[in-house]
mmCIF file of C-alpha atoms and ligand atoms in Angstrom:
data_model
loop_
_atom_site.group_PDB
_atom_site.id
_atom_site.type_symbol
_atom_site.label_atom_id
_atom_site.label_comp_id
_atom_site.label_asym_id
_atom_site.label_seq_id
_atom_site.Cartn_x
_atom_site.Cartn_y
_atom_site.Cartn_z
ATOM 1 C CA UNK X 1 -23.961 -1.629 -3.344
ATOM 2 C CA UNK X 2 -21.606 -0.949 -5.700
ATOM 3 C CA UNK X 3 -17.703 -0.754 -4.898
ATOM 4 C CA UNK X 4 -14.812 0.101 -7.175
ATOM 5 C CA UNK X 5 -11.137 -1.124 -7.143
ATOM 6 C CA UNK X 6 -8.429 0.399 -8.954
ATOM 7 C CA UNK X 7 -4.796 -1.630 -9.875
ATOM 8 C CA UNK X 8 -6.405 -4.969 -10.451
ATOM 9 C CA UNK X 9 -3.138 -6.269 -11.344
ATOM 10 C CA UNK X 10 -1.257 -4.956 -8.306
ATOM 11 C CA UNK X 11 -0.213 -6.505 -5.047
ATOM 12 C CA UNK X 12 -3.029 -4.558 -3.312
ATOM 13 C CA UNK X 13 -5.332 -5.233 -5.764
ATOM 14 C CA UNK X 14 -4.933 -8.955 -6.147
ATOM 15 C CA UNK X 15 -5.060 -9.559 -2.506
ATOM 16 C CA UNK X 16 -8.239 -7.643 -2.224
ATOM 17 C CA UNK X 17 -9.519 -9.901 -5.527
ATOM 18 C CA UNK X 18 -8.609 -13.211 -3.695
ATOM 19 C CA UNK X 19 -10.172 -12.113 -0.094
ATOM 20 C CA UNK X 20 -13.324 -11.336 -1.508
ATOM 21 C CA UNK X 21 -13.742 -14.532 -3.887
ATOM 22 C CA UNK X 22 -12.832 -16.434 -1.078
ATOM 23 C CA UNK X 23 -15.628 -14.528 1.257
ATOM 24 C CA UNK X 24 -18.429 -15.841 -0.469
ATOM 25 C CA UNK X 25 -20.361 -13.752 1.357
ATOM 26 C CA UNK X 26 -18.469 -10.926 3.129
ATOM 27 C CA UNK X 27 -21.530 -9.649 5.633
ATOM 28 C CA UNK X 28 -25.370 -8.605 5.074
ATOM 29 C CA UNK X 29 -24.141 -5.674 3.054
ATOM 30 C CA UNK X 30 -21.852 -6.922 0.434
ATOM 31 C CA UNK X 31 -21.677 -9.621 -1.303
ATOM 32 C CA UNK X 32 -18.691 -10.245 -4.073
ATOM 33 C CA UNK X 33 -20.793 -9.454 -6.795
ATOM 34 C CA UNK X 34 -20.912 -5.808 -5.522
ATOM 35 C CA UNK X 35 -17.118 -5.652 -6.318
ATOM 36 C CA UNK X 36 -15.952 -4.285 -9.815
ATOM 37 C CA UNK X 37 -11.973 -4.573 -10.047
ATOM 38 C CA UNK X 38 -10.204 -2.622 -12.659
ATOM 39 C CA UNK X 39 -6.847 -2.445 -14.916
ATOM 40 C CA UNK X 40 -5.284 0.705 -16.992
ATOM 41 C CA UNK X 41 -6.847 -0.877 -19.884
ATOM 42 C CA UNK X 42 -10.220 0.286 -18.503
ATOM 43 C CA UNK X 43 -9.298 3.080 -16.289
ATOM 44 C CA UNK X 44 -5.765 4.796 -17.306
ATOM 45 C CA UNK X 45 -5.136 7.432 -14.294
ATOM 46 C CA UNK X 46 -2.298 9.190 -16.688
ATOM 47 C CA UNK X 47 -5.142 9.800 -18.609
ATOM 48 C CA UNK X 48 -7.658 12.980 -17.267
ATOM 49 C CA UNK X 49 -10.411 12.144 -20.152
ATOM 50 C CA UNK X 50 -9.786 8.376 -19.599
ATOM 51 C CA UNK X 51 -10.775 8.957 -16.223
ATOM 52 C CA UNK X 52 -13.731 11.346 -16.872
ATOM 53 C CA UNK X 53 -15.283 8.737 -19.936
ATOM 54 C CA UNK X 54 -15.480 5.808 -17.076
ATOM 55 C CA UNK X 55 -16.828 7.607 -14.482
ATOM 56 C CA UNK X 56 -19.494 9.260 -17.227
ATOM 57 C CA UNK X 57 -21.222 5.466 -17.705
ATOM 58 C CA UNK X 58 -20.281 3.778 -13.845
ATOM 59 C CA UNK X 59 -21.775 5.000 -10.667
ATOM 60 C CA UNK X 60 -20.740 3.427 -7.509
ATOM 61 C CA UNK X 61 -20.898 3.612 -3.825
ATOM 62 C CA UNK X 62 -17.360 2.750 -2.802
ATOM 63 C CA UNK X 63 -14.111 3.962 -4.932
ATOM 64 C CA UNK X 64 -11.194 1.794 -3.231
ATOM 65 C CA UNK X 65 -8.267 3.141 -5.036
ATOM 66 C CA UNK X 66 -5.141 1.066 -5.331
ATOM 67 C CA UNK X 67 -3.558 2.045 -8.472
ATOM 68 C CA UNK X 68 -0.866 4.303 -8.476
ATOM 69 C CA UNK X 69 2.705 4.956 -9.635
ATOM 70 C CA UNK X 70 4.983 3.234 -7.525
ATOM 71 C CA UNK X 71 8.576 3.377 -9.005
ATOM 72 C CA UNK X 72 10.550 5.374 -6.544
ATOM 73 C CA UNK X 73 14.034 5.269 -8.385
ATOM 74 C CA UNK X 74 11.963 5.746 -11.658
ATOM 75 C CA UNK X 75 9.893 8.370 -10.868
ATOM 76 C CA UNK X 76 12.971 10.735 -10.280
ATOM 77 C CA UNK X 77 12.967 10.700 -14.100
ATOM 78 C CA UNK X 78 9.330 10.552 -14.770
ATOM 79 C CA UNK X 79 8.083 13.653 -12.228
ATOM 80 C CA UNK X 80 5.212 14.680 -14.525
ATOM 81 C CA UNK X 81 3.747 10.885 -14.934
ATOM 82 C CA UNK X 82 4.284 10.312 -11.380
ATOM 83 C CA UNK X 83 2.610 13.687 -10.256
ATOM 84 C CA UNK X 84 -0.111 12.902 -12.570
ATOM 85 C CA UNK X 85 -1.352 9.375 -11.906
ATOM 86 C CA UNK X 86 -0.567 9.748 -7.846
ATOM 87 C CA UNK X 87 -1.374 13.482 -7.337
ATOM 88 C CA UNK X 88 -3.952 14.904 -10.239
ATOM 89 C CA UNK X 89 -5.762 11.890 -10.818
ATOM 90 C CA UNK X 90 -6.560 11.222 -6.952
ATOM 91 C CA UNK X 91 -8.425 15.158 -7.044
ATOM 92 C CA UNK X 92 -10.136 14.030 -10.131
ATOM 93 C CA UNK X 93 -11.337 10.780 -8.156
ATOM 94 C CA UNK X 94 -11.984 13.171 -5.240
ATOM 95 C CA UNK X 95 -14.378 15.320 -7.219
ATOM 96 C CA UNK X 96 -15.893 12.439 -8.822
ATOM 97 C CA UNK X 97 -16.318 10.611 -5.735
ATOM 98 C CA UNK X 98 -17.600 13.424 -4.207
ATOM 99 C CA UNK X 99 -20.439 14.312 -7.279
ATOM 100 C CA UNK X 100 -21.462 10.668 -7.354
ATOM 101 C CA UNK X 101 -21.620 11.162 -3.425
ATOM 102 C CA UNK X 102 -19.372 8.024 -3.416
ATOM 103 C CA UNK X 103 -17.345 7.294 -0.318
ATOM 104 C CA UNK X 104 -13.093 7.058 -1.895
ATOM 105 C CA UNK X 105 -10.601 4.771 0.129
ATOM 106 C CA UNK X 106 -7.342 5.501 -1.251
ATOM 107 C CA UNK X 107 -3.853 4.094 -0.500
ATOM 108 C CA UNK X 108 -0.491 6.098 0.547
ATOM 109 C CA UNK X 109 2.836 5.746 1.955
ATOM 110 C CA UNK X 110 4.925 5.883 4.759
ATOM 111 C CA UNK X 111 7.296 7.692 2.098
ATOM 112 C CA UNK X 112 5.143 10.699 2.639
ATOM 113 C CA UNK X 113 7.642 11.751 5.907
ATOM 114 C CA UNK X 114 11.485 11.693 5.486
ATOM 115 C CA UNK X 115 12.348 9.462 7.995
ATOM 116 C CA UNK X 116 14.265 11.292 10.539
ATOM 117 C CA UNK X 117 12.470 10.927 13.305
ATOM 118 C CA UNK X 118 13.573 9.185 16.121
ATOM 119 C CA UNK X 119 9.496 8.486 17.397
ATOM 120 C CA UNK X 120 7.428 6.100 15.326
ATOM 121 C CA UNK X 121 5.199 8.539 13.349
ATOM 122 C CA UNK X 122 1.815 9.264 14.163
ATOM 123 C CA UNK X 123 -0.625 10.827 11.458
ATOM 124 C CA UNK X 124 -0.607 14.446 12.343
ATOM 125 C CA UNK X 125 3.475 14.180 12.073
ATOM 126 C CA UNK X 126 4.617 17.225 9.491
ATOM 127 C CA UNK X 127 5.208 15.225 6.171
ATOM 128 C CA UNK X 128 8.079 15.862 4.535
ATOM 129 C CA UNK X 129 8.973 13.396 1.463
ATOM 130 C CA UNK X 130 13.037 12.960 0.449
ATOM 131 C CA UNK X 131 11.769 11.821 -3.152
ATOM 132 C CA UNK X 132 9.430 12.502 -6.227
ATOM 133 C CA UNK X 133 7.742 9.745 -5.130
ATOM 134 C CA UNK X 134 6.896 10.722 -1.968
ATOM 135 C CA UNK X 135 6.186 14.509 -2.978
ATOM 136 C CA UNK X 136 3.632 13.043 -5.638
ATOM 137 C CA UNK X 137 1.824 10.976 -2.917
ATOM 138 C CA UNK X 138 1.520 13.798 -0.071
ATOM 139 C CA UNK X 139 0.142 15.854 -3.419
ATOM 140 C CA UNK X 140 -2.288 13.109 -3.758
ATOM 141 C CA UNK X 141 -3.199 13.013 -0.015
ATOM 142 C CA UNK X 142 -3.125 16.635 0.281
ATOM 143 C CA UNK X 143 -6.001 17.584 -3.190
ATOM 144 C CA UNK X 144 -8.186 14.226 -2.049
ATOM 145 C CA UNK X 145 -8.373 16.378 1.599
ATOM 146 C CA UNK X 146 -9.045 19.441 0.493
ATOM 147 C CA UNK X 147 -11.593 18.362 -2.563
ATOM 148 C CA UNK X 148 -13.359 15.863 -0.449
ATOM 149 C CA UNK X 149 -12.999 16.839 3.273
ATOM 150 C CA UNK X 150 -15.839 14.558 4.602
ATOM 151 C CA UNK X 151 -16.272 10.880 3.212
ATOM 152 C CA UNK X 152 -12.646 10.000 2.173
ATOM 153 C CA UNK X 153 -10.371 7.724 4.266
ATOM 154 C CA UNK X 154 -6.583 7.460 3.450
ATOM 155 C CA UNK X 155 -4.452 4.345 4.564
ATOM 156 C CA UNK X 156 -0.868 5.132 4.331
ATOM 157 C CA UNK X 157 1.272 1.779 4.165
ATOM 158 C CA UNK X 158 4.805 0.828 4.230
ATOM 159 C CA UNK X 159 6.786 -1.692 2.317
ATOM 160 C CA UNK X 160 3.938 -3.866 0.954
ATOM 161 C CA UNK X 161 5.141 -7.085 -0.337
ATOM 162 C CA UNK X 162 2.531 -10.440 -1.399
ATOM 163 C CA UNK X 163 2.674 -13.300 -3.033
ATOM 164 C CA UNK X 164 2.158 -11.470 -6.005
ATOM 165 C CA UNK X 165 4.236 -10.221 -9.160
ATOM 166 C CA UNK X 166 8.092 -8.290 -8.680
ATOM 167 C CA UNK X 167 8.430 -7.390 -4.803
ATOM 168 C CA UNK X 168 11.538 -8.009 -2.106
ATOM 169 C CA UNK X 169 10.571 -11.021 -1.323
ATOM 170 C CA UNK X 170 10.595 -12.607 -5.058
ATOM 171 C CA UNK X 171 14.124 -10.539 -5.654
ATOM 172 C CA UNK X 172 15.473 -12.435 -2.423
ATOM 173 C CA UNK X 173 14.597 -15.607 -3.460
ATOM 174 C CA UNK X 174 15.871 -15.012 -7.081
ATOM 175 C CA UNK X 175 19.371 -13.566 -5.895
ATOM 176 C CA UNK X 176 19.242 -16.315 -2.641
ATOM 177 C CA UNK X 177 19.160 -19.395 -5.169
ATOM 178 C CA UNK X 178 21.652 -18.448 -7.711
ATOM 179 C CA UNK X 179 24.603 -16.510 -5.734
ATOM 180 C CA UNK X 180 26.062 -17.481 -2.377
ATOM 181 C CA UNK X 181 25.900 -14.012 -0.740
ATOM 182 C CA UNK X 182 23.547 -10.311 -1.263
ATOM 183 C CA UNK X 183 24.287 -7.423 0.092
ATOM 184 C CA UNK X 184 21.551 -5.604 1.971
ATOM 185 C CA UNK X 185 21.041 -2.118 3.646
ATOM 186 C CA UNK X 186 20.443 -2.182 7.324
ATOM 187 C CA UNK X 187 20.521 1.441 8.041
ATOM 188 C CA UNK X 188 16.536 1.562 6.319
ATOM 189 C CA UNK X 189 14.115 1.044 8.822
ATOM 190 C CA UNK X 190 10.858 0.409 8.896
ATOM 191 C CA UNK X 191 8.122 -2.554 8.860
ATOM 192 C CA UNK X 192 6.803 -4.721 6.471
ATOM 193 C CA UNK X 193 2.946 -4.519 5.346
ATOM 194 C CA UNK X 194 1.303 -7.941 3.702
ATOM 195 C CA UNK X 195 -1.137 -7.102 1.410
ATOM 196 C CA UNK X 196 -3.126 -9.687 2.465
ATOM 197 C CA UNK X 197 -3.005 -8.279 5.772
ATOM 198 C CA UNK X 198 -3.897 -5.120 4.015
ATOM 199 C CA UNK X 199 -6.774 -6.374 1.924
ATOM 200 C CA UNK X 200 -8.329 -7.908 5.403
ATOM 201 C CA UNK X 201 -8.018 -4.562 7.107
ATOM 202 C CA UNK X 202 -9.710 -3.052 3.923
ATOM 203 C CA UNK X 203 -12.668 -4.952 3.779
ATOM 204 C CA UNK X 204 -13.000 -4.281 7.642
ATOM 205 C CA UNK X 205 -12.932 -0.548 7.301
ATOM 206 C CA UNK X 206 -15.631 -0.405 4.589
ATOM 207 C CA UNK X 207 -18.332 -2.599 6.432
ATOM 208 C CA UNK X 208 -17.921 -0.227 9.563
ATOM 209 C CA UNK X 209 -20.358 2.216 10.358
ATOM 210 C CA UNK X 210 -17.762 4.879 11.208
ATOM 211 C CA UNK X 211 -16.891 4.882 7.442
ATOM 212 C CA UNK X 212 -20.233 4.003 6.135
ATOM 213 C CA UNK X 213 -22.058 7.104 7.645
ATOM 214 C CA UNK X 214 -22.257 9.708 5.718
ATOM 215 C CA UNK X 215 -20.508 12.962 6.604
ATOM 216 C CA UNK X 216 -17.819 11.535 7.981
ATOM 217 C CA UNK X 217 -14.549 13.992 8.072
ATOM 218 C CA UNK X 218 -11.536 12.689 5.894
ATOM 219 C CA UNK X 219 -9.006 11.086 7.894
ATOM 220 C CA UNK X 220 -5.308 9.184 7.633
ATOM 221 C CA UNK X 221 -4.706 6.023 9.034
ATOM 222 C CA UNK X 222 -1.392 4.466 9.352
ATOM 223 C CA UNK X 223 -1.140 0.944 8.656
ATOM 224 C CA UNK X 224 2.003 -1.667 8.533
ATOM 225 C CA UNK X 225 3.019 -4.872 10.023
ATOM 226 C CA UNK X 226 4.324 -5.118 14.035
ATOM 227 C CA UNK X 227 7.668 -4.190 14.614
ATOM 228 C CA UNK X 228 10.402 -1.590 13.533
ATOM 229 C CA UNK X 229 13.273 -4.009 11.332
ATOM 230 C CA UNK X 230 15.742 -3.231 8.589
ATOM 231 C CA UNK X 231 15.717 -4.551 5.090
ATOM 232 C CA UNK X 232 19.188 -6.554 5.664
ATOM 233 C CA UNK X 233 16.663 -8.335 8.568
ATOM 234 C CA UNK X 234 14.071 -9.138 6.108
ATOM 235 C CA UNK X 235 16.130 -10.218 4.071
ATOM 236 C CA UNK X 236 17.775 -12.694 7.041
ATOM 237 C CA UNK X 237 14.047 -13.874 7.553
ATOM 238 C CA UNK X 238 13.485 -14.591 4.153
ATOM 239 C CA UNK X 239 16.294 -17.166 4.038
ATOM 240 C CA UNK X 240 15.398 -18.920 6.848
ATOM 241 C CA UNK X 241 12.147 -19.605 6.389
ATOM 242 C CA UNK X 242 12.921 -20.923 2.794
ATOM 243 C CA UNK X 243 16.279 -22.651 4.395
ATOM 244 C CA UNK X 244 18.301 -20.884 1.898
ATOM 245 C CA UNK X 245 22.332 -21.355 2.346
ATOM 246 C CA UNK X 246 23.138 -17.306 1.365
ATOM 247 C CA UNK X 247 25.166 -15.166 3.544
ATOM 248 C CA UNK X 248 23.840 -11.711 4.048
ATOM 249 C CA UNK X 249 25.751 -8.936 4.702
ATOM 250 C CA UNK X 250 25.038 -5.678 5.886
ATOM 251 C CA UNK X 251 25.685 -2.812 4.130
ATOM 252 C CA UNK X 252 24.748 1.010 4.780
ATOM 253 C CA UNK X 253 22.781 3.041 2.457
ATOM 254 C CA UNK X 254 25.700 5.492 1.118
ATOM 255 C CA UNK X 255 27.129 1.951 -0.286
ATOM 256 C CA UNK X 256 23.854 1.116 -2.486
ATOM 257 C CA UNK X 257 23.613 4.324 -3.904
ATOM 258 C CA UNK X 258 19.817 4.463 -5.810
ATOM 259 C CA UNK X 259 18.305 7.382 -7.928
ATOM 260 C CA UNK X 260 15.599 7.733 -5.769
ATOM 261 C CA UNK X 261 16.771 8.608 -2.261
ATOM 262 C CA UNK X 262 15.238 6.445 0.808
ATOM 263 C CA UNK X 263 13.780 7.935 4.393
ATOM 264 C CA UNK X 264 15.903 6.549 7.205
ATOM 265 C CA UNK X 265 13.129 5.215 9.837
ATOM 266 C CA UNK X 266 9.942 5.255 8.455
ATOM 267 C CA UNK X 267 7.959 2.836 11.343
ATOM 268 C CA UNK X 268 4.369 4.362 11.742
ATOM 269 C CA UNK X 269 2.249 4.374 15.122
ATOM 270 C CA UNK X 270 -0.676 2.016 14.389
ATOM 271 C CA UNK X 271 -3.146 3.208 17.293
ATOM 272 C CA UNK X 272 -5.562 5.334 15.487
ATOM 273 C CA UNK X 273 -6.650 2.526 12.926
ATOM 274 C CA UNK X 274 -7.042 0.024 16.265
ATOM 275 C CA UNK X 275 -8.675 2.158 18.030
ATOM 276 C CA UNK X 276 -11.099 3.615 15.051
ATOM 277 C CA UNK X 277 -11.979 0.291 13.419
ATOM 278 C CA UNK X 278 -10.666 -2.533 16.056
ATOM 279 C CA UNK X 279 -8.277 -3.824 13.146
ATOM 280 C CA UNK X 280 -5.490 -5.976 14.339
ATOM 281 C CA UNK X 281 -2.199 -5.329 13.297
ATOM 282 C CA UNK X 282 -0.190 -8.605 12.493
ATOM 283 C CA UNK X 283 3.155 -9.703 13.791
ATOM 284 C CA UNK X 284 5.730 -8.981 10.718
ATOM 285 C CA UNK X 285 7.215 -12.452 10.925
ATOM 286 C CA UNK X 286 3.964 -14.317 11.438
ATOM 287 C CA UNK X 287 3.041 -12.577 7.925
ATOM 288 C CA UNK X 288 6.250 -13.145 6.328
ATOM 289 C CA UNK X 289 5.386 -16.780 6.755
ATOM 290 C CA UNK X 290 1.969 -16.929 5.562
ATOM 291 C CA UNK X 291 3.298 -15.264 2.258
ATOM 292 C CA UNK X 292 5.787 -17.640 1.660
ATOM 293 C CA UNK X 293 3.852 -20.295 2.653
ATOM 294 C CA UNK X 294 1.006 -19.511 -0.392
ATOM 295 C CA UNK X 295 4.122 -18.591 -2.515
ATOM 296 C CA UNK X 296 5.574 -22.591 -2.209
ATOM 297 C CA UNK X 297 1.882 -23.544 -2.642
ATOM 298 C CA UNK X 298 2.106 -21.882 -6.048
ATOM 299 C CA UNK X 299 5.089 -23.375 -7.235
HETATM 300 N N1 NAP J 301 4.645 -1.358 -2.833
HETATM 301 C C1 NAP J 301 4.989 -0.751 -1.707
HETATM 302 O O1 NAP J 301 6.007 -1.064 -1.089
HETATM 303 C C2 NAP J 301 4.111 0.343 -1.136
HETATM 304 C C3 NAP J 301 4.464 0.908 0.087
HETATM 305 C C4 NAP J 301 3.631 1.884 0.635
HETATM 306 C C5 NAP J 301 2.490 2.285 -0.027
HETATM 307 N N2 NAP J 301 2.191 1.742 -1.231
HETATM 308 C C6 NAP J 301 0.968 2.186 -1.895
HETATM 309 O O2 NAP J 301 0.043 1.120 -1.832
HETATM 310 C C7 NAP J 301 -0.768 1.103 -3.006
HETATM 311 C C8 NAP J 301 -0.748 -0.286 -3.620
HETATM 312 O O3 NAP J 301 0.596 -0.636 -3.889
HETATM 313 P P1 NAP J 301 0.994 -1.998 -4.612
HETATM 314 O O4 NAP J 301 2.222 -2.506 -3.967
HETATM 315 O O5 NAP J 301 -0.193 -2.857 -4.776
HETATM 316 O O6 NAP J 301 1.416 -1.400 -6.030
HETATM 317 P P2 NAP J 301 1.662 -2.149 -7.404
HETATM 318 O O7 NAP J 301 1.759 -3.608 -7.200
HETATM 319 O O8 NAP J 301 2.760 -1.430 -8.094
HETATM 320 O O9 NAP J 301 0.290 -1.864 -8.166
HETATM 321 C C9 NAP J 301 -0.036 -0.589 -8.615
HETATM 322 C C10 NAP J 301 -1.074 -0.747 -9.693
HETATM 323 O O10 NAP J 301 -1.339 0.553 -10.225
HETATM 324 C C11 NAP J 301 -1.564 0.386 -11.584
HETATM 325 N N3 NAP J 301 -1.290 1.587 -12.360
HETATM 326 C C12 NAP J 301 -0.107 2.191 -12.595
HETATM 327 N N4 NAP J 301 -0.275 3.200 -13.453
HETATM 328 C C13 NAP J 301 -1.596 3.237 -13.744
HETATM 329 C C14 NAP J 301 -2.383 4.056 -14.589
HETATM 330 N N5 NAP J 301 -1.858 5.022 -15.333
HETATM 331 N N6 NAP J 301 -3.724 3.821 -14.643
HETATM 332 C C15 NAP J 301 -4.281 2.826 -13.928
HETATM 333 N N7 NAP J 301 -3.582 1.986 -13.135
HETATM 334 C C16 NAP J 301 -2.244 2.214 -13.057
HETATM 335 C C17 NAP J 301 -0.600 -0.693 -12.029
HETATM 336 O O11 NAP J 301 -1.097 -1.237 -13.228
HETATM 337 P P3 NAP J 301 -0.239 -2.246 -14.128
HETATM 338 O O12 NAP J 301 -0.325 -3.567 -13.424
HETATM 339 O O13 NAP J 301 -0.970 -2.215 -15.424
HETATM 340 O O14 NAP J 301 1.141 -1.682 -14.190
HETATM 341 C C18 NAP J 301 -0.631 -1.634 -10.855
HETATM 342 O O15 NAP J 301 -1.568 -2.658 -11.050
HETATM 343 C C19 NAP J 301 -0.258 2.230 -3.874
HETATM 344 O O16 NAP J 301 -1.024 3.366 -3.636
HETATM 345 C C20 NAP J 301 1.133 2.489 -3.368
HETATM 346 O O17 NAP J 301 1.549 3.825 -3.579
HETATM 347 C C21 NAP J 301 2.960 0.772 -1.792
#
């Protein structure tokens, strides 16, 4: 067994890194050693021959892909890059997937919809992304479907943070020690994902038989944290659990204008990836804690 994962250096990708060294043995079909982890330095999704070279000397069975371009507000001026490492590189993985008869797992976003629905969204919900961002991941989804229609699985996420590199939680606590009040929106809604939460639910899905068997159709999966809250609440949480003395007010979006605009109420329904693969979805603030638990570990 051989399984691939993209963005080594990500959030994603360093939480799935850490669960499986830590699984020394993850069941009676993998083991760690089956796991090959990559960078850009060995697999550059801007570039299309980059990407045709690797795949030209590595087989596998798996292809978790976890690398992409996620700078919303900097994406409105990089369209092209964007489109091409989240959109035309995910049909090239499709197709290659598909000729090395390779099952892909690849990662989206709640970003994908435009948030104006008053309903949390379920997976058949009409996308309809507000930024470049979002347009360049429902591209993605859209040519891994149609390229590879059986054997694909898509997890769309939301707000992934970790106790890994630049995220919301790392800003808060950087802003939280040095000033005595931030300003936060409260009027963006949505929930949390941990990565490590993520990773666990990851590793789950790919040991199950319903992904395993072959011929499976290509499906989307939402995935997040429990529970619909608001940045300014994270935010809240953050300080508290770190006892931080900084006063957080609430703000609307229209006064923290960004490049990039933001979907309103992005909360996902949960139920099909429960249901599917009996994975449990994790109380936001129960996660919050863990995180910042391994982050004071690491200090
Ligand atoms: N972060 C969020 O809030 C969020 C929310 C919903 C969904 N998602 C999705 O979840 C997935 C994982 O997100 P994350 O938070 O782990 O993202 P992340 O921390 O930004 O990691 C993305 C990784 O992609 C790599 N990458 C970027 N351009 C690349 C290229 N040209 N070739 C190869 N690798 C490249 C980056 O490499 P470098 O380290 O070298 O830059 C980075 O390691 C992504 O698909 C993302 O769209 C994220």
């Amino acid at each position: 067994m051989k399984i691939l994962v993209t963005g080594k250096n990500g959030q994603l990708g360093k939480s799935i890194q850490k669960t499986v060294n830590t699984d020394n043995k993850i069941d009676n079909n993998h083991s760690p050693n089956d796991f090959i982890f990559v960078g850009r330095g060995d697999l550059d999704l801007s570039s299309e021959s980059s990407i045709s070279q690797y795949f030209k000397n590595n087989k596998f069975d798996i292809i978790i892909n976890c690398a992409a371009y996620t700078q919303v507000d900097r994406a409105e001026q990089e369209a092209e890059l964007a489109n091409q490492i989240n959109h035309l590189a995910i049909k090239q993985l499709a197709s290659i997937a598909s000729n090395q008869q390779a099952k892909l797992l690849h990662i989206s976003t709640d970003y994908v919809f435009d948030g104006e629905s008053d309903t949390p969204y379920i997976e058949t919900d009409r996308p309809n992304p507000i930024n470049v961002y979002g347009k360049t991941k429902l591209a993605g989804e859209q040519a891994l479907q149609s390229v590879m229609p059986m054997n694909a699985l898509i997890i769309r996420a939301s707000w992934i943070y970790s106790e890994y590199n630049n995220n919301f939680i790392s800003t808060m606590l950087k802003l939280g020690k040095k000033q005595d009040e931030v300003s936060v929106v409260n009027d963006q809604m949505g929930s949390p994902t941990y990565a490590g939460d993520l990773a666990d639910a990851i590793l789950e899905i790919i040991k199950h038989k319903k992904f395993r068997d072959v011929g499976q159709t290509t499906q989307i999966y939402h995935y997040s944290g429990e529970e619909e809250i608001s940045w300014h609440r994270f935010a809240k949480e953050i300080f508290k659990i770190e006892k931080i003395e900084c006063e957080v007010n609430s703000i609307a979006t229209k006064q923290y204008p960004t490049p990039a605009k933001r979907p309103r109420n992005t909360f996902m329904n949960k139920d099909k990836i429960v249901k599917v693969f009996n994975i449990k979805i994790s109380n936001w603030e129960f996660s919050l804690n863990t995180c910042m638990t391994i982050l004071k570990q690491k200090q």
